[in-house]
Amino acid sequence: MQIVWLLLGLLCVGLGLIGIALPLIPTAPFLLLAAFFFARSSENLHNWLITHPTFGPMILDWQERGAIRPSAKRAATLSVAVAFLLSLLLGVPTKILIVQALALIGVLIFIWTRPSA
């Protein structure tokens, strides 16, 4: 099972890194999952991730307090706005836009109601 956890952790790190460049793929949730998987498979990779200068503080904020940094909240809000605007520009049907808007509003409510780090 340890190998499965390790592979899932590596996959999540890869998806998180892709998410840095592509605004529609979330980075933080994948890195949180990677930390979870590495904690069960590789002490070295887990320590590397939680001590990483960029990703580590975000992961520790979430693990310790369920907190999201204000800069991450703003970045998430901007990503949501860009994704919805892109859907509008591409002429996505109204019914799909409504479902998308409701889902994105739910995500933003969740993000903005978390404590700030």
mmCIF file of C-alpha atoms in Angstrom:
data_model
loop_
_atom_site.group_PDB
_atom_site.id
_atom_site.type_symbol
_atom_site.label_atom_id
_atom_site.label_comp_id
_atom_site.label_asym_id
_atom_site.label_seq_id
_atom_site.Cartn_x
_atom_site.Cartn_y
_atom_site.Cartn_z
ATOM 1 C CA MET A 1 0.000 0.000 0.000
ATOM 2 C CA GLN A 2 2.960 2.282 0.652
ATOM 3 C CA ILE A 3 3.835 2.299 -3.062
ATOM 4 C CA VAL A 4 0.254 3.270 -3.957
ATOM 5 C CA TRP A 5 0.395 6.198 -1.509
ATOM 6 C CA LEU A 6 3.751 7.244 -2.958
ATOM 7 C CA LEU A 7 2.508 7.131 -6.547
ATOM 8 C CA LEU A 8 -0.626 9.074 -5.639
ATOM 9 C CA GLY A 9 1.524 11.678 -3.883
ATOM 10 C CA LEU A 10 3.776 12.063 -6.907
ATOM 11 C CA LEU A 11 0.747 12.329 -9.206
ATOM 12 C CA CYS A 12 -0.727 15.056 -6.993
ATOM 13 C CA VAL A 13 2.531 17.019 -6.942
ATOM 14 C CA GLY A 14 2.628 16.801 -10.746
ATOM 15 C CA LEU A 15 -0.966 17.995 -11.069
ATOM 16 C CA GLY A 16 -0.290 20.772 -8.565
ATOM 17 C CA LEU A 17 2.699 21.955 -10.574
ATOM 18 C CA ILE A 18 0.617 21.931 -13.755
ATOM 19 C CA GLY A 19 -1.970 23.969 -11.861
ATOM 20 C CA ILE A 20 0.571 26.740 -11.333
ATOM 21 C CA ALA A 21 0.564 27.414 -15.087
ATOM 22 C CA LEU A 22 -3.060 26.515 -15.881
ATOM 23 C CA PRO A 23 -5.609 28.576 -13.941
ATOM 24 C CA LEU A 24 -8.379 25.987 -14.260
ATOM 25 C CA ILE A 25 -6.420 23.330 -12.346
ATOM 26 C CA PRO A 26 -6.219 24.023 -8.617
ATOM 27 C CA THR A 27 -2.747 23.821 -7.107
ATOM 28 C CA ALA A 28 -3.441 23.891 -3.373
ATOM 29 C CA PRO A 29 -5.819 20.911 -3.121
ATOM 30 C CA PHE A 30 -3.395 18.707 -5.037
ATOM 31 C CA LEU A 31 -0.496 19.722 -2.796
ATOM 32 C CA LEU A 32 -2.598 19.082 0.312
ATOM 33 C CA LEU A 33 -3.409 15.631 -1.030
ATOM 34 C CA ALA A 34 0.265 15.057 -1.831
ATOM 35 C CA ALA A 35 1.179 15.896 1.775
ATOM 36 C CA PHE A 36 -1.466 13.427 2.973
ATOM 37 C CA PHE A 37 -0.162 10.672 0.678
ATOM 38 C CA PHE A 38 3.503 11.334 1.439
ATOM 39 C CA ALA A 39 2.804 11.243 5.182
ATOM 40 C CA ARG A 40 1.758 7.630 4.627
ATOM 41 C CA SER A 41 4.505 6.633 2.238
ATOM 42 C CA SER A 42 7.710 8.677 2.399
ATOM 43 C CA GLU A 43 8.969 10.658 5.352
ATOM 44 C CA ASN A 44 11.602 12.315 3.127
ATOM 45 C CA LEU A 45 9.090 13.526 0.517
ATOM 46 C CA HIS A 46 6.642 14.611 3.215
ATOM 47 C CA ASN A 47 9.357 16.644 4.951
ATOM 48 C CA TRP A 48 10.467 18.114 1.613
ATOM 49 C CA LEU A 49 6.913 19.228 0.826
ATOM 50 C CA ILE A 50 6.068 20.739 4.210
ATOM 51 C CA THR A 51 9.433 22.530 4.443
ATOM 52 C CA HIS A 52 9.284 23.816 0.864
ATOM 53 C CA PRO A 53 9.608 27.627 1.036
ATOM 54 C CA THR A 54 6.620 28.243 -1.235
ATOM 55 C CA PHE A 55 4.252 25.340 -0.601
ATOM 56 C CA GLY A 56 5.131 24.362 2.964
ATOM 57 C CA PRO A 57 3.591 27.322 4.823
ATOM 58 C CA MET A 58 0.315 26.943 2.892
ATOM 59 C CA ILE A 59 0.120 23.237 3.723
ATOM 60 C CA LEU A 60 0.951 23.771 7.398
ATOM 61 C CA ASP A 61 -1.614 26.605 7.676
ATOM 62 C CA TRP A 62 -4.294 24.238 6.400
ATOM 63 C CA GLN A 63 -3.193 21.243 8.474
ATOM 64 C CA GLU A 64 -2.867 23.174 11.712
ATOM 65 C CA ARG A 65 -5.724 25.688 11.516
ATOM 66 C CA GLY A 66 -7.779 25.019 8.402
ATOM 67 C CA ALA A 67 -6.581 28.447 7.261
ATOM 68 C CA ILE A 68 -6.073 29.876 3.790
ATOM 69 C CA ARG A 69 -3.798 32.852 3.197
ATOM 70 C CA PRO A 70 -5.516 36.021 1.921
ATOM 71 C CA SER A 71 -3.281 36.075 -1.165
ATOM 72 C CA ALA A 72 -4.416 32.533 -2.012
ATOM 73 C CA LYS A 73 -8.042 33.567 -1.507
ATOM 74 C CA ARG A 74 -7.577 36.457 -3.926
ATOM 75 C CA ALA A 75 -5.817 34.236 -6.471
ATOM 76 C CA ALA A 76 -8.619 31.671 -6.251
ATOM 77 C CA THR A 77 -11.233 34.375 -6.722
ATOM 78 C CA LEU A 78 -9.408 35.701 -9.773
ATOM 79 C CA SER A 79 -9.154 32.178 -11.226
ATOM 80 C CA VAL A 80 -12.862 31.603 -10.710
ATOM 81 C CA ALA A 81 -13.680 34.904 -12.396
ATOM 82 C CA VAL A 82 -11.403 34.141 -15.356
ATOM 83 C CA ALA A 83 -12.876 30.636 -15.748
ATOM 84 C CA PHE A 84 -16.439 31.981 -15.718
ATOM 85 C CA LEU A 85 -15.582 34.821 -18.084
ATOM 86 C CA LEU A 86 -13.986 32.326 -20.454
ATOM 87 C CA SER A 87 -17.186 30.261 -20.403
ATOM 88 C CA LEU A 88 -19.189 33.382 -21.234
ATOM 89 C CA LEU A 89 -16.874 34.296 -24.101
ATOM 90 C CA LEU A 90 -17.017 30.767 -25.505
ATOM 91 C CA GLY A 91 -20.803 30.912 -25.578
ATOM 92 C CA VAL A 92 -21.475 28.062 -23.155
ATOM 93 C CA PRO A 93 -25.235 27.340 -22.949
ATOM 94 C CA THR A 94 -27.153 29.190 -20.246
ATOM 95 C CA LYS A 95 -28.116 26.056 -18.284
ATOM 96 C CA ILE A 96 -24.475 25.057 -17.997
ATOM 97 C CA LEU A 97 -23.486 28.610 -17.030
ATOM 98 C CA ILE A 98 -26.028 28.525 -14.206
ATOM 99 C CA VAL A 99 -24.679 25.219 -12.878
ATOM 100 C CA GLN A 100 -21.122 26.495 -13.227
ATOM 101 C CA ALA A 101 -21.971 29.757 -11.448
ATOM 102 C CA LEU A 102 -23.603 27.904 -8.543
ATOM 103 C CA ALA A 103 -20.616 25.562 -8.187
ATOM 104 C CA LEU A 104 -18.108 28.415 -8.364
ATOM 105 C CA ILE A 105 -20.076 30.484 -5.852
ATOM 106 C CA GLY A 106 -20.042 27.483 -3.509
ATOM 107 C CA VAL A 107 -16.281 27.185 -3.892
ATOM 108 C CA LEU A 108 -15.783 30.890 -3.198
ATOM 109 C CA ILE A 109 -18.033 30.760 -0.142
ATOM 110 C CA PHE A 110 -16.000 27.847 1.199
ATOM 111 C CA ILE A 111 -12.690 29.617 0.539
ATOM 112 C CA TRP A 112 -13.698 32.993 1.981
ATOM 113 C CA THR A 113 -15.279 31.497 5.118
ATOM 114 C CA ARG A 114 -12.033 29.705 6.089
ATOM 115 C CA PRO A 115 -9.834 31.500 8.593
ATOM 116 C CA SER A 116 -7.036 33.598 7.150
ATOM 117 C CA ALA A 117 -3.502 32.458 7.886
#
